[in-house]
mmCIF file of N, CA and C in Angstrom:
data_model
loop_
_atom_site.group_PDB
_atom_site.id
_atom_site.type_symbol
_atom_site.label_atom_id
_atom_site.label_comp_id
_atom_site.label_asym_id
_atom_site.label_seq_id
_atom_site.Cartn_x
_atom_site.Cartn_y
_atom_site.Cartn_z
ATOM 1 N N GLY A 1 48.650 -16.720 58.023
ATOM 2 C CA GLY A 1 48.253 -15.680 59.406
ATOM 3 C C GLY A 1 48.573 -16.058 60.995
ATOM 4 N N ALA A 2 48.817 -14.944 61.518
ATOM 5 C CA ALA A 2 49.066 -15.717 62.552
ATOM 6 C C ALA A 2 48.299 -14.403 63.734
ATOM 7 N N SER A 3 48.240 -14.975 64.804
ATOM 8 C CA SER A 3 47.028 -13.829 65.661
ATOM 9 C C SER A 3 47.750 -12.921 65.639
ATOM 10 N N ALA A 4 46.318 -11.281 65.811
ATOM 11 C CA ALA A 4 46.178 -11.269 65.407
ATOM 12 C C ALA A 4 47.005 -9.622 66.545
ATOM 13 N N HIS A 5 47.051 -10.798 67.935
ATOM 14 C CA HIS A 5 48.013 -9.869 69.140
ATOM 15 C C HIS A 5 48.885 -10.341 69.139
ATOM 16 N N ARG A 6 49.717 -10.829 68.294
ATOM 17 C CA ARG A 6 51.201 -11.365 67.970
ATOM 18 C C ARG A 6 51.267 -11.489 66.486
ATOM 19 N N PRO A 7 52.694 -10.185 65.669
ATOM 20 C CA PRO A 7 52.077 -9.672 64.605
ATOM 21 C C PRO A 7 53.385 -10.077 64.959
ATOM 22 N N ALA A 8 54.151 -9.985 66.137
ATOM 23 C CA ALA A 8 55.816 -10.999 65.493
ATOM 24 C C ALA A 8 55.983 -12.718 65.482
ATOM 25 N N LYS A 9 54.920 -13.077 64.818
ATOM 26 C CA LYS A 9 55.415 -14.568 64.757
ATOM 27 C C LYS A 9 54.800 -14.536 63.420
ATOM 28 N N ARG A 10 54.854 -13.649 61.804
ATOM 29 C CA ARG A 10 54.526 -13.441 60.973
ATOM 30 C C ARG A 10 55.408 -13.574 59.581
ATOM 31 N N TRP A 11 55.801 -14.695 58.945
ATOM 32 C CA TRP A 11 56.868 -14.096 58.166
ATOM 33 C C TRP A 11 56.073 -12.568 57.649
ATOM 34 N N HIS A 12 57.603 -12.255 57.501
ATOM 35 C CA HIS A 12 57.323 -11.128 55.631
ATOM 36 C C HIS A 12 56.067 -11.189 55.088
ATOM 37 N N ILE A 13 55.130 -10.800 55.134
ATOM 38 C CA ILE A 13 54.139 -10.494 54.079
ATOM 39 C C ILE A 13 54.845 -10.592 52.727
ATOM 40 N N GLY A 14 55.916 -10.015 52.367
ATOM 41 C CA GLY A 14 57.120 -10.076 50.579
ATOM 42 C C GLY A 14 57.475 -10.606 50.008
ATOM 43 N N ARG A 15 57.800 -12.080 51.372
ATOM 44 C CA ARG A 15 58.201 -13.475 51.941
ATOM 45 C C ARG A 15 57.210 -14.249 50.533
ATOM 46 N N TYR A 16 56.173 -13.736 51.125
ATOM 47 C CA TYR A 16 54.883 -15.110 51.105
ATOM 48 C C TYR A 16 54.672 -14.701 49.727
ATOM 49 N N ALA A 17 54.541 -14.065 48.853
ATOM 50 C CA ALA A 17 54.348 -13.023 47.797
ATOM 51 C C ALA A 17 56.016 -13.305 46.508
ATOM 52 N N GLU A 18 56.782 -13.431 46.950
ATOM 53 C CA GLU A 18 57.397 -13.930 46.447
ATOM 54 C C GLU A 18 57.369 -16.089 46.547
ATOM 55 N N LEU A 19 57.223 -16.571 47.064
ATOM 56 C CA LEU A 19 56.897 -17.280 47.580
ATOM 57 C C LEU A 19 55.879 -18.892 47.152
ATOM 58 N N ALA A 20 54.428 -17.129 46.654
ATOM 59 C CA ALA A 20 53.468 -17.612 45.585
ATOM 60 C C ALA A 20 53.436 -17.777 44.213
ATOM 61 N N ARG A 21 54.633 -16.572 43.629
ATOM 62 C CA ARG A 21 54.918 -16.784 43.086
ATOM 63 C C ARG A 21 56.140 -17.897 42.329
ATOM 64 N N ASP A 22 56.794 -18.083 42.813
ATOM 65 C CA ASP A 22 57.144 -19.365 42.661
ATOM 66 C C ASP A 22 56.755 -20.597 42.960
ATOM 67 N N ILE A 23 55.652 -20.754 43.736
ATOM 68 C CA ILE A 23 54.766 -21.949 43.653
ATOM 69 C C ILE A 23 54.012 -21.688 41.969
ATOM 70 N N ALA A 24 53.142 -20.701 41.791
ATOM 71 C CA ALA A 24 52.758 -20.874 40.578
ATOM 72 C C ALA A 24 53.394 -20.973 39.215
ATOM 73 N N SER A 25 54.864 -20.646 39.134
ATOM 74 C CA SER A 25 55.670 -21.152 38.326
ATOM 75 C C SER A 25 55.756 -22.114 37.776
ATOM 76 N N ARG A 26 55.905 -23.531 39.214
ATOM 77 C CA ARG A 26 55.619 -24.376 38.599
ATOM 78 C C ARG A 26 54.104 -25.657 38.431
ATOM 79 N N GLY A 27 53.916 -24.711 38.062
ATOM 80 C CA GLY A 27 52.332 -24.579 38.250
ATOM 81 C C GLY A 27 50.895 -25.144 38.801
ATOM 82 N N VAL A 28 51.728 -25.211 40.448
ATOM 83 C CA VAL A 28 50.448 -25.188 40.137
ATOM 84 C C VAL A 28 50.082 -23.889 41.059
ATOM 85 N N ARG A 29 48.864 -23.615 41.331
ATOM 86 C CA ARG A 29 47.582 -22.113 42.229
ATOM 87 C C ARG A 29 48.249 -22.207 43.836
ATOM 88 N N PRO A 30 48.685 -20.908 43.713
ATOM 89 C CA PRO A 30 48.956 -20.617 45.054
ATOM 90 C C PRO A 30 46.774 -19.991 45.836
ATOM 91 N N VAL A 31 46.583 -20.601 47.329
ATOM 92 C CA VAL A 31 45.849 -20.409 47.740
ATOM 93 C C VAL A 31 45.718 -19.321 48.883
ATOM 94 N N VAL A 32 45.823 -18.455 49.331
ATOM 95 C CA VAL A 32 45.624 -17.217 50.227
ATOM 96 C C VAL A 32 44.860 -17.246 51.112
ATOM 97 N N VAL A 33 44.725 -18.112 51.965
ATOM 98 C CA VAL A 33 43.705 -18.070 53.326
ATOM 99 C C VAL A 33 44.450 -17.035 54.553
ATOM 100 N N GLY A 34 42.933 -16.674 55.483
ATOM 101 C CA GLY A 34 43.446 -15.861 56.379
ATOM 102 C C GLY A 34 41.944 -15.168 57.209
ATOM 103 N N THR A 35 41.889 -14.080 57.980
ATOM 104 C CA THR A 35 40.634 -14.228 58.305
ATOM 105 C C THR A 35 40.177 -12.469 58.009
ATOM 106 N N VAL A 36 38.929 -12.266 58.524
ATOM 107 C CA VAL A 36 39.252 -11.519 57.280
ATOM 108 C C VAL A 36 40.279 -10.150 58.008
ATOM 109 N N ASP A 37 40.303 -9.948 58.810
ATOM 110 C CA ASP A 37 41.022 -8.734 59.537
ATOM 111 C C ASP A 37 42.356 -8.617 58.441
ATOM 112 N N GLU A 38 42.821 -10.366 58.048
ATOM 113 C CA GLU A 38 43.707 -9.682 57.336
ATOM 114 C C GLU A 38 43.789 -10.497 55.881
ATOM 115 N N ARG A 39 42.540 -9.288 54.613
ATOM 116 C CA ARG A 39 42.391 -9.272 53.944
ATOM 117 C C ARG A 39 43.268 -9.003 53.206
ATOM 118 N N ASP A 40 43.637 -8.341 53.619
ATOM 119 C CA ASP A 40 44.599 -6.728 53.299
ATOM 120 C C ASP A 40 45.531 -7.570 52.589
ATOM 121 N N LEU A 41 46.544 -8.371 54.116
ATOM 122 C CA LEU A 41 47.389 -9.004 53.010
ATOM 123 C C LEU A 41 47.644 -10.347 52.325
ATOM 124 N N GLY A 42 46.176 -10.559 52.164
ATOM 125 C CA GLY A 42 45.867 -11.213 51.089
ATOM 126 C C GLY A 42 45.852 -11.249 49.777
ATOM 127 N N ARG A 43 45.411 -10.477 49.896
ATOM 128 C CA ARG A 43 45.015 -8.886 48.512
ATOM 129 C C ARG A 43 46.934 -8.537 47.726
ATOM 130 N N PHE A 44 47.471 -7.612 49.314
ATOM 131 C CA PHE A 44 48.945 -8.032 48.725
ATOM 132 C C PHE A 44 49.105 -8.801 47.759
ATOM 133 N N ILE A 45 49.543 -9.901 48.287
ATOM 134 C CA ILE A 45 49.458 -11.388 48.208
ATOM 135 C C ILE A 45 49.443 -11.072 46.700
ATOM 136 N N GLY A 46 47.968 -11.712 46.358
ATOM 137 C CA GLY A 46 47.649 -11.877 44.976
ATOM 138 C C GLY A 46 47.289 -10.351 44.367
ATOM 139 N N VAL A 47 48.628 -9.184 44.463
ATOM 140 C CA VAL A 47 48.570 -8.619 43.136
ATOM 141 C C VAL A 47 49.925 -8.467 43.129
ATOM 142 N N ARG A 48 50.988 -9.011 43.603
ATOM 143 C CA ARG A 48 52.277 -9.758 43.392
ATOM 144 C C ARG A 48 52.003 -11.441 42.587
ATOM 145 N N CYS A 49 51.407 -11.585 43.144
ATOM 146 C CA CYS A 49 51.238 -13.534 42.096
ATOM 147 C C CYS A 49 49.396 -13.675 41.450
ATOM 148 N N THR A 50 48.536 -12.476 40.513
ATOM 149 C CA THR A 50 47.803 -12.918 39.739
ATOM 150 C C THR A 50 47.608 -14.204 39.872
ATOM 151 N N ASP A 51 48.175 -15.126 39.761
ATOM 152 C CA ASP A 51 47.733 -16.933 39.638
ATOM 153 C C ASP A 51 47.143 -17.004 41.356
ATOM 154 N N ALA A 52 47.240 -16.481 42.427
ATOM 155 C CA ALA A 52 47.404 -17.058 43.295
ATOM 156 C C ALA A 52 45.786 -17.071 43.656
ATOM 157 N N ARG A 53 44.788 -17.649 44.656
ATOM 158 C CA ARG A 53 43.612 -17.501 44.617
ATOM 159 C C ARG A 53 42.769 -16.742 46.478
ATOM 160 N N ASP A 54 42.175 -15.612 46.437
ATOM 161 C CA ASP A 54 42.791 -15.268 47.998
ATOM 162 C C ASP A 54 41.001 -15.144 48.532
ATOM 163 N N VAL A 55 41.472 -16.862 48.899
ATOM 164 C CA VAL A 55 39.906 -16.782 50.047
ATOM 165 C C VAL A 55 40.217 -16.182 51.796
ATOM 166 N N THR A 56 41.403 -14.743 51.344
ATOM 167 C CA THR A 56 41.751 -14.117 52.928
ATOM 168 C C THR A 56 39.517 -13.825 54.058
ATOM 169 N N GLY A 57 39.377 -14.574 54.713
ATOM 170 C CA GLY A 57 37.501 -13.566 55.652
ATOM 171 C C GLY A 57 36.834 -14.658 54.460
ATOM 172 N N ARG A 58 36.603 -16.255 54.543
ATOM 173 C CA ARG A 58 35.443 -16.297 53.256
ATOM 174 C C ARG A 58 35.775 -18.050 53.121
ATOM 175 N N THR A 59 36.537 -18.571 54.507
ATOM 176 C CA THR A 59 36.042 -20.481 54.838
ATOM 177 C C THR A 59 36.573 -20.123 56.161
ATOM 178 N N SER A 60 35.333 -21.653 56.994
ATOM 179 C CA SER A 60 34.897 -22.091 57.666
ATOM 180 C C SER A 60 36.037 -22.950 58.551
ATOM 181 N N LEU A 61 36.448 -23.025 59.080
ATOM 182 C CA LEU A 61 37.639 -24.139 59.791
ATOM 183 C C LEU A 61 37.387 -25.281 59.109
ATOM 184 N N LEU A 62 36.236 -25.726 59.603
ATOM 185 C CA LEU A 62 35.165 -27.263 58.305
ATOM 186 C C LEU A 62 35.852 -27.259 56.314
ATOM 187 N N GLU A 63 35.551 -25.758 56.084
ATOM 188 C CA GLU A 63 36.431 -25.265 55.097
ATOM 189 C C GLU A 63 38.047 -25.563 54.297
ATOM 190 N N LEU A 64 38.565 -25.152 55.481
ATOM 191 C CA LEU A 64 40.623 -25.149 55.366
ATOM 192 C C LEU A 64 40.532 -26.635 55.330
ATOM 193 N N PHE A 65 39.999 -27.830 56.459
ATOM 194 C CA PHE A 65 39.923 -28.581 56.072
ATOM 195 C C PHE A 65 39.685 -29.410 54.657
ATOM 196 N N ALA A 66 39.107 -28.960 54.312
ATOM 197 C CA ALA A 66 39.135 -29.479 52.141
ATOM 198 C C ALA A 66 40.042 -28.970 52.153
ATOM 199 N N LEU A 67 39.760 -27.711 52.024
ATOM 200 C CA LEU A 67 41.184 -28.016 50.957
ATOM 201 C C LEU A 67 42.586 -27.929 51.576
ATOM 202 N N ALA A 68 43.369 -28.291 52.492
ATOM 203 C CA ALA A 68 43.710 -29.409 53.011
ATOM 204 C C ALA A 68 43.600 -30.825 52.133
ATOM 205 N N ARG A 69 42.633 -31.352 52.444
ATOM 206 C CA ARG A 69 42.471 -32.513 52.104
ATOM 207 C C ARG A 69 43.119 -32.491 50.360
ATOM 208 N N GLY A 70 43.613 -31.658 49.387
ATOM 209 C CA GLY A 70 43.210 -31.532 48.479
ATOM 210 C C GLY A 70 44.567 -30.198 48.157
ATOM 211 N N ALA A 71 45.237 -29.795 48.716
ATOM 212 C CA ALA A 71 46.343 -29.257 48.709
ATOM 213 C C ALA A 71 47.601 -30.234 48.118
ATOM 214 N N ALA A 72 48.489 -29.246 47.346
ATOM 215 C CA ALA A 72 49.820 -30.604 47.281
ATOM 216 C C ALA A 72 50.624 -29.884 48.141
ATOM 217 N N GLY A 73 50.704 -29.406 49.129
ATOM 218 C CA GLY A 73 51.433 -28.260 50.199
ATOM 219 C C GLY A 73 50.746 -26.882 51.427
ATOM 220 N N ALA A 74 50.872 -27.209 52.145
ATOM 221 C CA ALA A 74 50.828 -25.762 52.797
ATOM 222 C C ALA A 74 52.265 -25.207 54.109
ATOM 223 N N VAL A 75 52.039 -24.113 53.531
ATOM 224 C CA VAL A 75 53.410 -23.292 53.573
ATOM 225 C C VAL A 75 53.021 -21.958 55.011
ATOM 226 N N GLY A 76 53.266 -21.762 55.781
ATOM 227 C CA GLY A 76 52.547 -20.717 57.457
ATOM 228 C C GLY A 76 52.808 -20.505 57.932
ATOM 229 N N ASN A 77 52.503 -19.470 58.735
ATOM 230 C CA ASN A 77 52.421 -18.959 60.189
ATOM 231 C C ASN A 77 52.358 -19.915 60.485
ATOM 232 N N ASP A 78 53.044 -19.695 62.157
ATOM 233 C CA ASP A 78 52.499 -21.413 63.428
ATOM 234 C C ASP A 78 51.072 -20.023 63.354
ATOM 235 N N SER A 79 49.526 -20.803 63.087
ATOM 236 C CA SER A 79 48.443 -20.356 63.454
ATOM 237 C C SER A 79 47.416 -21.907 63.178
ATOM 238 N N GLY A 80 46.154 -21.184 63.594
ATOM 239 C CA GLY A 80 45.080 -22.486 63.659
ATOM 240 C C GLY A 80 45.221 -22.601 61.955
ATOM 241 N N PRO A 81 45.138 -21.765 60.845
ATOM 242 C CA PRO A 81 45.127 -22.550 59.349
ATOM 243 C C PRO A 81 45.963 -23.999 59.616
ATOM 244 N N MET A 82 47.194 -23.218 60.305
ATOM 245 C CA MET A 82 48.659 -24.215 59.564
ATOM 246 C C MET A 82 47.893 -25.517 60.257
ATOM 247 N N HIS A 83 48.022 -25.664 62.175
ATOM 248 C CA HIS A 83 46.946 -26.870 62.096
ATOM 249 C C HIS A 83 46.073 -27.958 61.515
ATOM 250 N N MET A 84 45.359 -26.765 60.858
ATOM 251 C CA MET A 84 44.309 -27.709 59.866
ATOM 252 C C MET A 84 45.032 -28.470 58.777
ATOM 253 N N ALA A 85 45.621 -27.525 58.216
ATOM 254 C CA ALA A 85 45.969 -27.981 57.360
ATOM 255 C C ALA A 85 46.774 -29.521 57.825
ATOM 256 N N ALA A 86 47.800 -29.810 59.013
ATOM 257 C CA ALA A 86 48.399 -30.344 59.041
ATOM 258 C C ALA A 86 47.196 -31.569 59.124
ATOM 259 N N VAL A 87 46.429 -31.605 59.483
ATOM 260 C CA VAL A 87 45.539 -33.023 60.673
ATOM 261 C C VAL A 87 44.115 -33.106 58.793
ATOM 262 N N GLY A 88 44.062 -31.612 58.150
ATOM 263 C CA GLY A 88 43.727 -32.793 56.814
ATOM 264 C C GLY A 88 44.040 -32.943 56.037
ATOM 265 N N GLY A 89 46.085 -32.838 56.037
ATOM 266 C CA GLY A 89 46.851 -34.314 55.290
ATOM 267 C C GLY A 89 47.233 -34.006 54.538
ATOM 268 N N ALA A 90 47.412 -31.879 53.962
ATOM 269 C CA ALA A 90 48.153 -31.835 53.897
ATOM 270 C C ALA A 90 49.711 -31.485 53.783
ATOM 271 N N PRO A 91 50.749 -31.806 53.188
ATOM 272 C CA PRO A 91 52.142 -31.452 53.502
ATOM 273 C C PRO A 91 52.880 -30.354 54.071
ATOM 274 N N SER A 92 52.869 -30.146 54.843
ATOM 275 C CA SER A 92 53.500 -28.715 56.269
ATOM 276 C C SER A 92 54.102 -28.408 56.480
ATOM 277 N N VAL A 93 54.155 -27.398 56.105
ATOM 278 C CA VAL A 93 56.015 -26.380 56.223
ATOM 279 C C VAL A 93 54.900 -24.902 57.478
ATOM 280 N N VAL A 94 55.330 -25.382 57.976
ATOM 281 C CA VAL A 94 55.010 -24.223 59.110
ATOM 282 C C VAL A 94 56.275 -23.127 60.203
ATOM 283 N N LEU A 95 56.492 -21.840 60.140
ATOM 284 C CA LEU A 95 56.946 -21.171 59.738
ATOM 285 C C LEU A 95 57.069 -20.310 61.808
ATOM 286 N N PHE A 96 58.130 -20.896 62.196
ATOM 287 C CA PHE A 96 57.753 -20.456 63.494
ATOM 288 C C PHE A 96 58.703 -19.162 63.719
ATOM 289 N N SER A 97 58.792 -17.674 64.524
ATOM 290 C CA SER A 97 59.538 -17.005 64.877
ATOM 291 C C SER A 97 59.882 -17.191 66.322
ATOM 292 N N ALA A 98 60.711 -16.263 66.735
ATOM 293 C CA ALA A 98 61.603 -16.755 68.967
ATOM 294 C C ALA A 98 60.251 -16.735 69.056
ATOM 295 N N GLU A 99 58.638 -16.287 69.226
ATOM 296 C CA GLU A 99 58.133 -16.192 69.882
ATOM 297 C C GLU A 99 57.001 -16.999 70.213
ATOM 298 N N SER A 100 57.527 -18.755 68.857
ATOM 299 C CA SER A 100 56.959 -19.229 70.042
ATOM 300 C C SER A 100 57.840 -20.818 69.094
ATOM 301 N N ASP A 101 57.892 -21.584 70.486
ATOM 302 C CA ASP A 101 58.573 -23.267 70.541
ATOM 303 C C ASP A 101 57.778 -24.103 69.203
ATOM 304 N N PRO A 102 58.402 -24.793 68.951
ATOM 305 C CA PRO A 102 57.889 -25.630 67.635
ATOM 306 C C PRO A 102 57.985 -27.243 68.691
ATOM 307 N N ALA A 103 58.679 -27.047 69.234
ATOM 308 C CA ALA A 103 58.280 -28.390 70.568
ATOM 309 C C ALA A 103 57.061 -28.031 71.187
ATOM 310 N N LEU A 104 57.019 -27.077 71.557
ATOM 311 C CA LEU A 104 55.027 -27.345 72.254
ATOM 312 C C LEU A 104 54.162 -26.687 70.807
ATOM 313 N N CYS A 105 54.367 -26.207 70.347
ATOM 314 C CA CYS A 105 53.295 -25.193 69.822
ATOM 315 C C CYS A 105 53.734 -25.855 67.546
ATOM 316 N N ALA A 106 54.043 -27.396 67.453
ATOM 317 C CA ALA A 106 54.163 -27.347 66.347
ATOM 318 C C ALA A 106 52.529 -28.657 66.058
ATOM 319 N N PRO A 107 52.098 -28.633 65.069
ATOM 320 C CA PRO A 107 50.987 -29.054 64.287
ATOM 321 C C PRO A 107 50.939 -30.373 64.557
ATOM 322 N N ARG A 108 51.024 -31.315 65.731
ATOM 323 C CA ARG A 108 51.118 -33.236 65.876
ATOM 324 C C ARG A 108 50.233 -34.139 64.938
ATOM 325 N N MET A 109 51.400 -34.910 64.364
ATOM 326 C CA MET A 109 50.573 -35.299 63.723
ATOM 327 C C MET A 109 50.596 -36.914 64.045
ATOM 328 N N SER A 110 50.205 -38.244 62.815
ATOM 329 C CA SER A 110 50.747 -39.654 63.427
ATOM 330 C C SER A 110 51.728 -39.675 62.316
ATOM 331 N N SER A 111 51.423 -39.036 61.442
ATOM 332 C CA SER A 111 54.173 -39.796 61.330
ATOM 333 C C SER A 111 54.217 -38.384 60.072
ATOM 334 N N CYS A 112 55.524 -38.378 60.192
ATOM 335 C CA CYS A 112 55.953 -37.005 59.070
ATOM 336 C C CYS A 112 57.455 -37.719 59.014
ATOM 337 N N ASN A 113 57.660 -36.277 58.477
ATOM 338 C CA ASN A 113 59.161 -36.092 58.135
ATOM 339 C C ASN A 113 59.373 -34.898 59.171
ATOM 340 N N ARG A 114 60.607 -34.811 59.465
ATOM 341 C CA ARG A 114 60.604 -33.404 60.500
ATOM 342 C C ARG A 114 62.393 -33.047 59.905
ATOM 343 N N SER A 115 62.539 -31.471 59.142
ATOM 344 C CA SER A 115 64.216 -31.251 58.909
ATOM 345 C C SER A 115 63.851 -29.719 58.950
ATOM 346 N N PRO A 116 63.750 -29.919 60.472
ATOM 347 C CA PRO A 116 63.574 -28.385 61.048
ATOM 348 C C PRO A 116 65.273 -27.444 60.913
ATOM 349 N N THR A 117 65.457 -26.139 60.469
ATOM 350 C CA THR A 117 65.747 -25.349 60.142
ATOM 351 C C THR A 117 66.023 -23.756 61.218
ATOM 352 N N LYS A 118 66.796 -23.402 61.457
ATOM 353 C CA LYS A 118 66.458 -22.007 61.451
ATOM 354 C C LYS A 118 66.937 -20.785 60.232
ATOM 355 N N THR A 119 65.804 -19.714 59.480
ATOM 356 C CA THR A 119 65.849 -19.718 59.042
ATOM 357 C C THR A 119 65.906 -17.557 59.226
ATOM 358 N N ALA A 120 67.552 -17.352 58.579
ATOM 359 C CA ALA A 120 67.332 -15.981 59.224
ATOM 360 C C ALA A 120 66.753 -14.953 58.512
ATOM 361 N N ALA A 121 66.532 -13.297 59.170
ATOM 362 C CA ALA A 121 66.571 -12.797 58.164
ATOM 363 C C ALA A 121 65.924 -12.833 56.849
ATOM 364 N N ASP A 122 67.633 -11.975 55.788
ATOM 365 C CA ASP A 122 67.482 -12.912 54.979
ATOM 366 C C ASP A 122 67.459 -13.549 53.666
ATOM 367 N N GLY A 123 66.065 -14.801 54.314
ATOM 368 C CA GLY A 123 65.370 -16.346 54.047
ATOM 369 C C GLY A 123 67.061 -17.091 54.000
ATOM 370 N N SER A 124 67.769 -16.475 54.149
ATOM 371 C CA SER A 124 69.053 -18.130 54.406
ATOM 372 C C SER A 124 68.113 -19.160 55.261
ATOM 373 N N ALA A 125 68.131 -20.866 54.776
ATOM 374 C CA ALA A 125 68.643 -21.611 56.256
ATOM 375 C C ALA A 125 69.363 -22.029 56.648
ATOM 376 N N THR A 126 69.471 -23.138 58.299
ATOM 377 C CA THR A 126 70.758 -23.849 57.771
ATOM 378 C C THR A 126 69.827 -24.750 59.337
ATOM 379 N N PRO A 127 70.704 -25.692 59.613
ATOM 380 C CA PRO A 127 69.764 -26.477 60.213
ATOM 381 C C PRO A 127 69.443 -26.786 61.817
ATOM 382 N N ASN A 128 68.706 -26.685 62.442
ATOM 383 C CA ASN A 128 68.405 -26.421 63.759
ATOM 384 C C ASN A 128 68.365 -27.511 64.790
ATOM 385 N N ALA A 129 69.779 -27.897 65.568
ATOM 386 C CA ALA A 129 69.997 -29.330 66.041
ATOM 387 C C ALA A 129 69.133 -28.505 67.242
ATOM 388 N N SER A 130 68.642 -27.746 68.079
ATOM 389 C CA SER A 130 68.554 -27.734 69.309
ATOM 390 C C SER A 130 66.586 -28.711 69.188
ATOM 391 N N SER A 131 66.104 -28.191 67.138
ATOM 392 C CA SER A 131 64.673 -28.973 67.147
ATOM 393 C C SER A 131 65.028 -30.588 66.800
ATOM 394 N N THR A 132 65.907 -29.792 66.362
ATOM 395 C CA THR A 132 65.674 -32.540 66.420
ATOM 396 C C THR A 132 66.870 -32.366 67.634
ATOM 397 N N ALA A 133 66.534 -31.932 67.875
ATOM 398 C CA ALA A 133 67.237 -33.471 69.004
ATOM 399 C C ALA A 133 65.856 -33.391 69.839
ATOM 400 N N LEU A 134 64.756 -32.471 69.587
ATOM 401 C CA LEU A 134 63.623 -32.739 70.603
ATOM 402 C C LEU A 134 62.361 -33.699 70.802
ATOM 403 N N ASN A 135 63.368 -33.594 68.560
ATOM 404 C CA ASN A 135 61.646 -35.133 68.210
ATOM 405 C C ASN A 135 62.683 -35.671 67.355
ATOM 406 N N PRO A 136 63.376 -36.827 68.378
ATOM 407 C CA PRO A 136 64.959 -37.350 67.869
ATOM 408 C C PRO A 136 64.572 -38.938 66.847
ATOM 409 N N ASP A 137 63.593 -38.980 66.504
ATOM 410 C CA ASP A 137 62.491 -40.444 65.894
ATOM 411 C C ASP A 137 62.429 -40.004 64.559
ATOM 412 N N GLY A 138 61.570 -38.332 64.253
ATOM 413 C CA GLY A 138 61.620 -37.756 62.929
ATOM 414 C C GLY A 138 59.892 -37.641 63.058
ATOM 415 N N CYS A 139 59.128 -38.124 63.799
ATOM 416 C CA CYS A 139 57.807 -38.104 64.212
ATOM 417 C C CYS A 139 56.968 -37.627 65.368
ATOM 418 N N GLY A 140 55.994 -37.144 64.419
ATOM 419 C CA GLY A 140 54.938 -36.632 65.146
ATOM 420 C C GLY A 140 54.227 -34.952 65.189
ATOM 421 N N PHE A 141 55.677 -34.128 64.043
ATOM 422 C CA PHE A 141 55.023 -33.711 63.826
ATOM 423 C C PHE A 141 55.590 -33.081 62.717
ATOM 424 N N THR A 142 55.010 -31.438 62.034
ATOM 425 C CA THR A 142 54.851 -31.010 60.904
ATOM 426 C C THR A 142 56.993 -30.851 60.681
ATOM 427 N N ASN A 143 56.568 -29.694 59.490
ATOM 428 C CA ASN A 143 58.237 -29.638 59.048
ATOM 429 C C ASN A 143 58.332 -27.630 59.731
ATOM 430 N N SER A 144 59.757 -27.562 60.503
ATOM 431 C CA SER A 144 59.202 -26.892 61.371
ATOM 432 C C SER A 144 60.102 -25.873 60.971
ATOM 433 N N ILE A 145 60.487 -25.105 60.776
ATOM 434 C CA ILE A 145 61.206 -23.019 60.144
ATOM 435 C C ILE A 145 61.055 -22.264 61.934
ATOM 436 N N SER A 146 62.028 -22.771 62.275
ATOM 437 C CA SER A 146 61.773 -21.349 63.001
ATOM 438 C C SER A 146 63.315 -20.068 62.356
ATOM 439 N N LEU A 147 62.068 -18.830 62.586
ATOM 440 C CA LEU A 147 62.472 -17.894 61.307
ATOM 441 C C LEU A 147 63.222 -16.591 63.179
ATOM 442 N N VAL A 148 64.963 -16.684 62.518
ATOM 443 C CA VAL A 148 65.310 -15.489 63.475
ATOM 444 C C VAL A 148 66.151 -14.694 63.355
#
């Protein structure tokens, strides 16, 4: 998910479906979260990854936090649920578009390993030197990836 009024913050849904299949192939069950308005996106992923559990539109903030506490990890757009995942303790990778600045918007944590990268439209990733310079000690942010 991402704010409905800011769709440019979203990673392509097809990429999420690919990621869900890859995660499932490693023996981990993907769980898709989002708002009621994102149910079509959850179904899209569920059709392409039958091992995924789609709970879009059916979780409260407290339930998102509880999911994060037991999660092997979380991957998502710069959104409220990703902030909840980080606070809940799930190892998190937050995907940023040009619409938001990880230095200002990344979920804050007490400690983490940060590996900023830029991801091109084709899915390839390269180190994001500008983000690295923003937090030289590597603490205080979840992993962030800027989509270019």
